[in-house]
């Protein structure tokens, strides 16, 4: 498949999801929360799962973790992809800012608003508000670092936990 850049100088990708690195929360989460961090682990069946607060996620498993790499694939291809380790299922530009800039240039896009992927849905697990806020702070610090050297072309969008409105406003 080839791509043709659009000849318009101010196109913005308003839905630029990225794939967080598996060690994001071990690296960016405040030390007092690290034992409860979000982690990608290999489950008993050999596929990756997400662990949150020391428990296996009800929703994040190999199929979910492979979805970015498996778009447009057949069911059988998706099943095979879901067996691979999470980092190998991240598409080009999925968690490397220079690769993302290459994609923007190829497609004639001026900027991309950067949103999370793993971080979007873990709150459905029913973890406590304090941990939710800490996980958001960790993601937000990482997202700023991810976008820092892009010359303003990659724009991080904050992830805000809504369990405590005052703290959410402070994080913004």
Backbone as JSON Lines, residues from 0, in Angstrom:
{"i":0,"aa":"X","n":[0.84,-1.16,0.0],"ca":[0.0,0.0,0.0],"c":[0.89,1.23,0.0]}
{"i":1,"aa":"X","n":[0.61,2.16,-0.86],"ca":[1.38,3.4,-0.89],"c":[0.54,4.51,-0.29]}
{"i":2,"aa":"X","n":[1.21,5.53,0.13],"ca":[0.54,6.67,0.72],"c":[0.96,7.92,-0.04]}
{"i":3,"aa":"X","n":[0.03,8.79,-0.26],"ca":[0.33,10.04,-0.94],"c":[0.07,11.18,0.03]}
{"i":4,"aa":"X","n":[1.05,12.01,0.22],"ca":[0.91,13.15,1.12],"c":[-0.09,14.14,0.54]}
{"i":5,"aa":"X","n":[-0.87,14.72,1.42],"ca":[-1.84,15.73,1.03],"c":[-1.12,17.07,0.99]}
{"i":6,"aa":"X","n":[-1.34,17.83,-0.05],"ca":[-0.65,19.09,-0.21],"c":[-1.45,20.23,0.44]}
{"i":7,"aa":"X","n":[-1.4,20.27,1.77],"ca":[-2.05,21.33,2.53],"c":[-1.2,21.53,3.78]}
{"i":8,"aa":"X","n":[-0.76,22.74,4.08],"ca":[0.27,22.94,5.1],"c":[-0.16,22.81,6.56]}
{"i":9,"aa":"X","n":[-1.45,22.67,6.86],"ca":[-1.85,22.71,8.27],"c":[-2.73,21.54,8.68]}
{"i":10,"aa":"X","n":[-2.43,20.36,8.19],"ca":[-3.2,19.18,8.57],"c":[-2.72,18.69,9.93]}
{"i":11,"aa":"X","n":[-3.68,18.39,10.81],"ca":[-3.37,17.9,12.15],"c":[-4.05,16.55,12.34]}
{"i":12,"aa":"X","n":[-3.28,15.57,12.8],"ca":[-3.83,14.28,13.2],"c":[-4.38,14.48,14.6]}
{"i":13,"aa":"X","n":[-5.68,14.51,14.72],"ca":[-6.32,14.78,16.01],"c":[-6.59,13.51,16.8]}
{"i":14,"aa":"X","n":[-6.09,12.37,16.33],"ca":[-6.32,11.1,17.02],"c":[-5.06,10.24,16.95]}
{"i":15,"aa":"X","n":[-3.93,10.82,17.33],"ca":[-2.63,10.18,17.2],"c":[-2.28,9.28,18.37]}
{"i":16,"aa":"X","n":[-2.9,8.11,18.44],"ca":[-2.6,7.19,19.53],"c":[-1.2,6.61,19.39]}
{"i":17,"aa":"X","n":[-0.57,6.42,20.52],"ca":[0.73,5.8,20.58],"c":[0.63,4.57,21.47]}
{"i":18,"aa":"X","n":[1.64,3.73,21.43],"ca":[1.7,2.54,22.27],"c":[2.73,2.79,23.36]}
{"i":19,"aa":"X","n":[2.27,2.84,24.57],"ca":[3.16,3.09,25.68],"c":[4.16,1.93,25.82]}
{"i":20,"aa":"X","n":[5.41,2.23,26.18],"ca":[6.36,1.14,26.42],"c":[5.94,0.35,27.66]}
{"i":21,"aa":"X","n":[6.25,-0.93,27.67],"ca":[5.82,-1.8,28.76],"c":[6.4,-1.36,30.11]}
{"i":22,"aa":"X","n":[7.54,-0.69,30.11],"ca":[8.16,-0.28,31.37],"c":[7.82,1.16,31.78]}
{"i":23,"aa":"X","n":[6.87,1.78,31.11],"ca":[6.55,3.18,31.4],"c":[6.28,3.4,32.88]}
{"i":24,"aa":"X","n":[5.42,2.57,33.5],"ca":[5.02,2.82,34.88],"c":[6.1,2.44,35.86]}
{"i":25,"aa":"X","n":[6.95,1.47,35.53],"ca":[8.09,1.18,36.41],"c":[9.09,2.33,36.39]}
{"i":26,"aa":"X","n":[9.16,3.04,35.29],"ca":[10.11,4.13,35.14],"c":[9.55,5.46,35.63]}
{"i":27,"aa":"X","n":[8.3,5.77,35.33],"ca":[7.76,7.11,35.59],"c":[6.84,7.2,36.82]}
{"i":28,"aa":"X","n":[6.38,6.09,37.33],"ca":[5.5,6.12,38.51],"c":[6.3,6.48,39.75]}
{"i":29,"aa":"X","n":[5.7,7.29,40.61],"ca":[6.38,7.66,41.85],"c":[6.71,6.39,42.64]}
{"i":30,"aa":"X","n":[7.89,6.36,43.29],"ca":[8.35,5.14,43.96],"c":[7.32,4.51,44.9]}
{"i":31,"aa":"X","n":[6.56,5.29,45.62],"ca":[5.62,4.7,46.58],"c":[4.49,3.91,45.92]}
{"i":32,"aa":"X","n":[4.28,4.09,44.61],"ca":[3.23,3.37,43.89],"c":[3.78,2.25,43.01]}
{"i":33,"aa":"X","n":[5.09,2.12,42.9],"ca":[5.66,1.19,41.91],"c":[5.25,-0.26,42.12]}
{"i":34,"aa":"X","n":[5.05,-0.69,43.34],"ca":[4.61,-2.08,43.57],"c":[3.23,-2.32,42.97]}
{"i":35,"aa":"X","n":[2.48,-1.26,42.75],"ca":[1.11,-1.36,42.23],"c":[1.02,-0.95,40.76]}
{"i":36,"aa":"X","n":[2.17,-0.81,40.11],"ca":[2.23,-0.29,38.74],"c":[1.48,-1.17,37.74]}
{"i":37,"aa":"X","n":[1.16,-0.55,36.63],"ca":[0.62,-1.27,35.48],"c":[1.81,-1.92,34.8]}
{"i":38,"aa":"X","n":[1.71,-3.24,34.52],"ca":[2.82,-3.97,33.9],"c":[2.28,-4.92,32.85]}
{"i":39,"aa":"X","n":[3.06,-5.14,31.81],"ca":[2.74,-6.15,30.81],"c":[3.51,-7.4,31.21]}
{"i":40,"aa":"X","n":[2.77,-8.49,31.41],"ca":[3.34,-9.76,31.85],"c":[2.94,-10.88,30.89]}
{"i":41,"aa":"X","n":[3.69,-11.95,30.92],"ca":[3.32,-13.13,30.13],"c":[2.47,-14.03,31.0]}
{"i":42,"aa":"X","n":[1.3,-14.39,30.48],"ca":[0.36,-15.23,31.21],"c":[0.66,-16.71,31.05]}
{"i":43,"aa":"X","n":[-0.1,-17.55,31.76],"ca":[0.13,-18.99,31.72],"c":[-0.04,-19.61,30.33]}
{"i":44,"aa":"X","n":[-0.84,-18.99,29.48],"ca":[-1.04,-19.52,28.13],"c":[-0.01,-18.97,27.14]}
{"i":45,"aa":"X","n":[0.95,-18.18,27.65],"ca":[2.01,-17.66,26.8],"c":[1.71,-16.31,26.18]}
{"i":46,"aa":"X","n":[0.5,-15.81,26.32],"ca":[0.19,-14.5,25.77],"c":[0.38,-13.43,26.83]}
{"i":47,"aa":"X","n":[0.55,-12.21,26.37],"ca":[0.73,-11.09,27.29],"c":[-0.6,-10.69,27.92]}
{"i":48,"aa":"X","n":[-0.49,-10.26,29.15],"ca":[-1.62,-9.7,29.89],"c":[-1.11,-8.45,30.59]}
{"i":49,"aa":"X","n":[-2.03,-7.63,31.01],"ca":[-1.66,-6.47,31.8],"c":[-2.01,-6.77,33.25]}
{"i":50,"aa":"X","n":[-1.08,-6.41,34.11],"ca":[-1.27,-6.55,35.55],"c":[-1.44,-5.14,36.1]}
{"i":51,"aa":"X","n":[-2.45,-4.94,36.93],"ca":[-2.7,-3.64,37.55],"c":[-2.88,-3.86,39.05]}
{"i":52,"aa":"X","n":[-2.08,-3.18,39.83],"ca":[-2.16,-3.28,41.28],"c":[-1.99,-4.74,41.74]}
{"i":53,"aa":"X","n":[-1.11,-5.48,41.05],"ca":[-0.81,-6.84,41.43],"c":[-1.82,-7.88,40.98]}
{"i":54,"aa":"X","n":[-2.83,-7.47,40.2],"ca":[-3.87,-8.4,39.73],"c":[-3.88,-8.43,38.21]}
{"i":55,"aa":"X","n":[-4.2,-9.6,37.64],"ca":[-4.37,-9.69,36.2],"c":[-5.55,-8.85,35.78]}
{"i":56,"aa":"X","n":[-5.39,-8.11,34.73],"ca":[-6.47,-7.3,34.19],"c":[-7.58,-8.21,33.66]}
{"i":57,"aa":"X","n":[-8.8,-7.74,33.79],"ca":[-9.95,-8.46,33.25],"c":[-10.07,-8.26,31.74]}
{"i":58,"aa":"X","n":[-9.48,-7.2,31.22],"ca":[-9.68,-6.81,29.84],"c":[-8.44,-6.85,28.96]}
{"i":59,"aa":"X","n":[-7.28,-6.57,29.52],"ca":[-6.06,-6.44,28.73],"c":[-5.35,-7.77,28.6]}
{"i":60,"aa":"X","n":[-5.41,-8.36,27.44],"ca":[-4.73,-9.62,27.16],"c":[-4.11,-9.52,25.78]}
{"i":61,"aa":"X","n":[-3.55,-10.61,25.3],"ca":[-2.83,-10.61,24.04],"c":[-3.59,-10.0,22.88]}
{"i":62,"aa":"X","n":[-4.89,-10.31,22.75],"ca":[-5.68,-9.76,21.66],"c":[-5.73,-8.24,21.72]}
{"i":63,"aa":"X","n":[-5.96,-7.71,22.91],"ca":[-6.05,-6.27,23.07],"c":[-4.69,-5.61,22.81]}
{"i":64,"aa":"X","n":[-3.65,-6.22,23.36],"ca":[-2.32,-5.63,23.22],"c":[-1.81,-5.66,21.79]}
{"i":65,"aa":"X","n":[-2.36,-6.53,20.97],"ca":[-1.92,-6.66,19.57],"c":[-2.79,-5.88,18.6]}
{"i":66,"aa":"X","n":[-3.82,-5.21,19.07],"ca":[-4.79,-4.64,18.14],"c":[-4.22,-3.56,17.23]}
{"i":67,"aa":"X","n":[-3.27,-2.77,17.69],"ca":[-2.69,-1.74,16.83],"c":[-1.93,-2.33,15.67]}
{"i":68,"aa":"X","n":[-1.29,-3.46,15.89],"ca":[-0.5,-4.08,14.84],"c":[-1.36,-4.97,13.94]}
{"i":69,"aa":"X","n":[-2.55,-5.33,14.41],"ca":[-3.35,-6.3,13.67],"c":[-4.5,-5.69,12.89]}
{"i":70,"aa":"X","n":[-4.57,-4.37,12.8],"ca":[-5.64,-3.75,12.02],"c":[-5.57,-4.2,10.58]}
{"i":71,"aa":"X","n":[-6.7,-4.57,10.04],"ca":[-6.77,-5.0,8.65],"c":[-6.37,-6.44,8.42]}
{"i":72,"aa":"X","n":[-6.05,-7.16,9.47],"ca":[-5.63,-8.56,9.35],"c":[-6.85,-9.48,9.49]}
{"i":73,"aa":"X","n":[-6.7,-10.7,9.02],"ca":[-7.77,-11.69,9.18],"c":[-7.81,-12.14,10.63]}
{"i":74,"aa":"X","n":[-8.87,-12.85,11.0],"ca":[-9.01,-13.38,12.35],"c":[-7.82,-14.28,12.69]}
{"i":75,"aa":"X","n":[-7.46,-15.14,11.76],"ca":[-6.35,-16.06,11.98],"c":[-5.03,-15.3,12.17]}
{"i":76,"aa":"X","n":[-4.81,-14.28,11.36],"ca":[-3.6,-13.47,11.5],"c":[-3.58,-12.74,12.85]}
{"i":77,"aa":"X","n":[-4.74,-12.24,13.27],"ca":[-4.82,-11.55,14.57],"c":[-4.52,-12.52,15.71]}
{"i":78,"aa":"X","n":[-5.01,-13.75,15.6],"ca":[-4.75,-14.75,16.64],"c":[-3.24,-15.03,16.74]}
{"i":79,"aa":"X","n":[-2.57,-15.13,15.6],"ca":[-1.13,-15.38,15.59],"c":[-0.38,-14.18,16.18]}
{"i":80,"aa":"X","n":[-0.78,-12.99,15.81],"ca":[-0.14,-11.77,16.31],"c":[-0.31,-11.65,17.81]}
{"i":81,"aa":"X","n":[-1.47,-12.05,18.34],"ca":[-1.75,-11.95,19.77],"c":[-0.81,-12.82,20.6]}
{"i":82,"aa":"X","n":[-0.18,-13.8,19.99],"ca":[0.75,-14.68,20.71],"c":[2.14,-14.05,20.86]}
{"i":83,"aa":"X","n":[2.41,-13.0,20.12],"ca":[3.73,-12.36,20.17],"c":[3.86,-11.49,21.41]}
{"i":84,"aa":"X","n":[5.08,-11.27,21.88],"ca":[5.29,-10.34,23.0],"c":[4.86,-8.92,22.62]}
{"i":85,"aa":"X","n":[4.31,-8.2,23.58],"ca":[3.77,-6.86,23.35],"c":[4.7,-5.94,22.55]}
{"i":86,"aa":"X","n":[5.98,-5.82,22.92],"ca":[6.81,-4.86,22.17],"c":[6.91,-5.17,20.67]}
{"i":87,"aa":"X","n":[6.79,-6.43,20.28],"ca":[6.9,-6.76,18.86],"c":[5.61,-6.44,18.1]}
{"i":88,"aa":"X","n":[4.55,-6.12,18.81],"ca":[3.27,-5.8,18.18],"c":[3.04,-4.3,18.05]}
{"i":89,"aa":"X","n":[4.05,-3.52,18.33],"ca":[3.91,-2.07,18.2],"c":[4.31,-1.68,16.79]}
{"i":90,"aa":"X","n":[3.4,-1.06,16.04],"ca":[3.72,-0.71,14.66],"c":[4.73,0.44,14.57]}
{"i":91,"aa":"X","n":[5.32,0.6,13.39],"ca":[6.25,1.69,13.13],"c":[5.61,3.01,13.54]}
{"i":92,"aa":"X","n":[6.32,3.79,14.34],"ca":[5.81,5.07,14.81],"c":[4.91,4.94,16.02]}
{"i":93,"aa":"X","n":[4.7,3.73,16.5],"ca":[3.79,3.5,17.62],"c":[4.32,3.95,18.96]}
{"i":94,"aa":"X","n":[5.63,3.88,19.17],"ca":[6.17,4.42,20.41],"c":[7.6,4.95,20.25]}
{"i":95,"aa":"X","n":[7.88,5.41,19.05],"ca":[9.16,6.06,18.79],"c":[8.85,7.41,18.14]}
{"i":96,"aa":"X","n":[9.18,8.5,18.82],"ca":[8.8,9.82,18.3],"c":[9.41,10.15,16.93]}
{"i":97,"aa":"X","n":[10.65,9.73,16.68],"ca":[11.25,10.03,15.38],"c":[10.55,9.25,14.27]}
{"i":98,"aa":"X","n":[10.16,8.01,14.55],"ca":[9.39,7.24,13.57],"c":[8.03,7.91,13.33]}
{"i":99,"aa":"X","n":[7.42,8.43,14.38],"ca":[6.12,9.1,14.22],"c":[6.28,10.33,13.34]}
{"i":100,"aa":"X","n":[7.35,11.08,13.53],"ca":[7.6,12.25,12.68],"c":[7.81,11.83,11.23]}
{"i":101,"aa":"X","n":[8.47,10.72,11.01],"ca":[8.64,10.19,9.65],"c":[7.29,9.9,9.01]}
{"i":102,"aa":"X","n":[6.39,9.3,9.79],"ca":[5.03,9.03,9.28],"c":[4.29,10.32,8.96]}
{"i":103,"aa":"X","n":[4.41,11.31,9.83],"ca":[3.75,12.59,9.58],"c":[4.26,13.2,8.29]}
{"i":104,"aa":"X","n":[5.57,13.19,8.11],"ca":[6.15,13.74,6.89],"c":[5.66,12.98,5.66]}
{"i":105,"aa":"X","n":[5.64,11.68,5.75],"ca":[5.2,10.86,4.62],"c":[3.76,11.18,4.21]}
{"i":106,"aa":"X","n":[2.92,11.43,5.21],"ca":[1.51,11.66,4.95],"c":[1.14,13.13,4.81]}
{"i":107,"aa":"X","n":[2.12,14.03,4.91],"ca":[1.84,15.45,4.76],"c":[1.08,16.04,5.94]}
{"i":108,"aa":"X","n":[1.35,15.51,7.13],"ca":[0.65,15.98,8.33],"c":[1.6,16.88,9.11]}
{"i":109,"aa":"X","n":[1.09,18.04,9.52],"ca":[1.91,19.04,10.21],"c":[2.16,18.66,11.67]}
{"i":110,"aa":"X","n":[1.11,18.25,12.39],"ca":[1.2,17.93,13.81],"c":[0.31,16.74,14.12]}
{"i":111,"aa":"X","n":[0.58,16.11,15.28],"ca":[-0.28,15.04,15.78],"c":[-0.54,15.27,17.25]}
{"i":112,"aa":"X","n":[-1.8,15.17,17.64],"ca":[-2.18,15.19,19.05],"c":[-1.99,13.77,19.56]}
{"i":113,"aa":"X","n":[-1.16,13.6,20.57],"ca":[-0.75,12.28,21.04],"c":[-1.61,11.84,22.21]}
{"i":114,"aa":"X","n":[-2.25,10.69,22.03],"ca":[-3.12,10.09,23.03],"c":[-2.59,8.72,23.42]}
{"i":115,"aa":"X","n":[-2.97,8.25,24.61],"ca":[-2.52,6.92,25.03],"c":[-3.33,5.8,24.37]}
{"i":116,"aa":"X","n":[-2.84,4.6,24.55],"ca":[-3.58,3.4,24.15],"c":[-3.81,2.53,25.38]}
{"i":117,"aa":"X","n":[-2.75,2.0,25.99],"ca":[-2.92,1.22,27.22],"c":[-3.57,2.05,28.33]}
{"i":118,"aa":"X","n":[-3.22,3.29,28.4],"ca":[-3.72,4.15,29.48],"c":[-5.19,4.49,29.35]}
{"i":119,"aa":"X","n":[-5.78,4.25,28.2],"ca":[-7.16,4.67,28.01],"c":[-8.18,3.85,28.79]}
{"i":120,"aa":"X","n":[-7.91,2.6,29.03],"ca":[-8.98,1.74,29.51],"c":[-8.76,1.09,30.86]}
{"i":121,"aa":"X","n":[-7.6,1.28,31.48],"ca":[-7.36,0.59,32.73],"c":[-8.27,1.07,33.86]}
{"i":122,"aa":"X","n":[-8.81,2.27,33.77],"ca":[-9.66,2.77,34.85],"c":[-10.93,1.94,35.01]}
{"i":123,"aa":"X","n":[-11.31,1.2,33.96],"ca":[-12.47,0.32,34.06],"c":[-12.23,-0.84,35.02]}
{"i":124,"aa":"X","n":[-11.0,-1.03,35.45],"ca":[-10.66,-2.12,36.37],"c":[-11.11,-1.83,37.8]}
{"i":125,"aa":"X","n":[-11.54,-0.61,38.08],"ca":[-12.04,-0.29,39.4],"c":[-10.97,-0.11,40.46]}
{"i":126,"aa":"X","n":[-9.8,0.36,40.05],"ca":[-8.74,0.61,41.03],"c":[-9.05,1.9,41.78]}
{"i":127,"aa":"X","n":[-8.38,2.1,42.88],"ca":[-8.7,3.27,43.71],"c":[-8.25,4.57,43.05]}
{"i":128,"aa":"X","n":[-8.89,5.65,43.47],"ca":[-8.66,6.97,42.87],"c":[-7.22,7.43,43.03]}
{"i":129,"aa":"X","n":[-6.6,7.16,44.16],"ca":[-5.21,7.6,44.39],"c":[-4.26,6.94,43.4]}
{"i":130,"aa":"X","n":[-4.42,5.63,43.18],"ca":[-3.56,4.94,42.22],"c":[-3.86,5.42,40.8]}
{"i":131,"aa":"X","n":[-5.13,5.64,40.49],"ca":[-5.49,6.16,39.16],"c":[-4.79,7.47,38.87]}
{"i":132,"aa":"X","n":[-4.8,8.37,39.84],"ca":[-4.14,9.66,39.65],"c":[-2.63,9.48,39.47]}
{"i":133,"aa":"X","n":[-2.03,8.59,40.24],"ca":[-0.59,8.36,40.12],"c":[-0.24,7.77,38.75]}
{"i":134,"aa":"X","n":[-1.05,6.82,38.25],"ca":[-0.82,6.25,36.93],"c":[-0.94,7.31,35.84]}
{"i":135,"aa":"X","n":[-1.91,8.21,36.0],"ca":[-2.06,9.3,35.03],"c":[-0.86,10.23,35.06]}
{"i":136,"aa":"X","n":[-0.4,10.59,36.24],"ca":[0.77,11.47,36.34],"c":[1.98,10.82,35.65]}
{"i":137,"aa":"X","n":[2.16,9.53,35.86],"ca":[3.28,8.83,35.24],"c":[3.15,8.86,33.72]}
{"i":138,"aa":"X","n":[1.96,8.55,33.21],"ca":[1.76,8.6,31.76],"c":[2.02,10.01,31.23]}
{"i":139,"aa":"X","n":[1.5,11.02,31.92],"ca":[1.65,12.4,31.45],"c":[3.11,12.83,31.4]}
{"i":140,"aa":"X","n":[3.89,12.43,32.4],"ca":[5.33,12.76,32.37],"c":[6.0,12.08,31.18]}
{"i":141,"aa":"X","n":[5.67,10.81,30.96],"ca":[6.25,10.09,29.83],"c":[5.83,10.74,28.51]}
{"i":142,"aa":"X","n":[4.56,11.1,28.36],"ca":[4.06,11.68,27.11],"c":[4.78,12.99,26.8]}
{"i":143,"aa":"X","n":[5.04,13.8,27.81],"ca":[5.78,15.04,27.59],"c":[7.19,14.71,27.11]}
{"i":144,"aa":"X","n":[7.84,13.74,27.75],"ca":[9.18,13.35,27.3],"c":[9.14,12.82,25.87]}
{"i":145,"aa":"X","n":[8.13,12.03,25.53],"ca":[7.97,11.46,24.19],"c":[7.92,12.57,23.14]}
{"i":146,"aa":"X","n":[7.24,13.65,23.45],"ca":[7.0,14.72,22.48],"c":[8.05,15.82,22.5]}
{"i":147,"aa":"X","n":[8.91,15.85,23.49],"ca":[9.82,16.98,23.72],"c":[10.67,17.36,22.52]}
{"i":148,"aa":"X","n":[11.26,16.4,21.83],"ca":[12.19,16.71,20.75],"c":[11.54,16.73,19.37]}
{"i":149,"aa":"X","n":[10.24,16.99,19.31],"ca":[9.53,16.95,18.03],"c":[9.35,18.33,17.41]}
{"i":150,"aa":"X","n":[9.92,19.35,18.0],"ca":[9.74,20.7,17.47],"c":[8.29,21.18,17.54]}
{"i":151,"aa":"X","n":[7.55,20.65,18.5],"ca":[6.14,21.04,18.66],"c":[5.18,20.31,17.74]}
{"i":152,"aa":"X","n":[5.68,19.36,16.97],"ca":[4.81,18.64,16.03],"c":[4.04,17.52,16.71]}
{"i":153,"aa":"X","n":[4.56,16.96,17.78],"ca":[3.85,15.96,18.57],"c":[3.37,16.66,19.83]}
{"i":154,"aa":"X","n":[2.07,16.67,20.02],"ca":[1.46,17.44,21.11],"c":[0.82,16.47,22.11]}
{"i":155,"aa":"X","n":[1.39,16.35,23.32],"ca":[0.83,15.4,24.28],"c":[-0.51,15.88,24.84]}
{"i":156,"aa":"X","n":[-1.47,14.98,24.85],"ca":[-2.77,15.26,25.47],"c":[-2.79,14.54,26.81]}
{"i":157,"aa":"X","n":[-3.04,15.27,27.86],"ca":[-2.98,14.71,29.21],"c":[-4.06,13.66,29.42]}
{"i":158,"aa":"X","n":[-3.68,12.63,30.18],"ca":[-4.65,11.64,30.64],"c":[-5.03,12.04,32.06]}
{"i":159,"aa":"X","n":[-6.3,12.25,32.27],"ca":[-6.79,12.73,33.56],"c":[-7.75,11.72,34.16]}
{"i":160,"aa":"X","n":[-7.49,11.29,35.38],"ca":[-8.42,10.42,36.11],"c":[-9.52,11.29,36.69]}
{"i":161,"aa":"X","n":[-10.74,10.87,36.53],"ca":[-11.87,11.71,36.94],"c":[-12.46,11.32,38.3]}
{"i":162,"aa":"X","n":[-11.75,10.5,39.06],"ca":[-12.26,10.07,40.36],"c":[-12.31,11.18,41.39]}
{"i":163,"aa":"X","n":[-11.49,12.19,41.24],"ca":[-11.42,13.31,42.17],"c":[-11.28,14.57,41.32]}
{"i":164,"aa":"X","n":[-12.34,15.35,41.2],"ca":[-12.37,16.5,40.29],"c":[-11.3,17.54,40.64]}
{"i":165,"aa":"X","n":[-11.09,17.82,41.91],"ca":[-10.1,18.83,42.3],"c":[-8.69,18.39,41.9]}
{"i":166,"aa":"X","n":[-8.35,17.15,42.19],"ca":[-7.03,16.65,41.81],"c":[-6.88,16.56,40.31]}
{"i":167,"aa":"X","n":[-7.94,16.2,39.61],"ca":[-7.9,16.16,38.15],"c":[-7.61,17.54,37.59]}
{"i":168,"aa":"X","n":[-8.25,18.56,38.14],"ca":[-8.03,19.94,37.69],"c":[-6.59,20.36,37.98]}
{"i":169,"aa":"X","n":[-6.04,19.94,39.11],"ca":[-4.66,20.28,39.44],"c":[-3.69,19.61,38.46]}
{"i":170,"aa":"X","n":[-3.98,18.39,38.04],"ca":[-3.11,17.7,37.09],"c":[-3.14,18.41,35.74]}
{"i":171,"aa":"X","n":[-4.3,18.92,35.35],"ca":[-4.39,19.67,34.08],"c":[-3.5,20.9,34.15]}
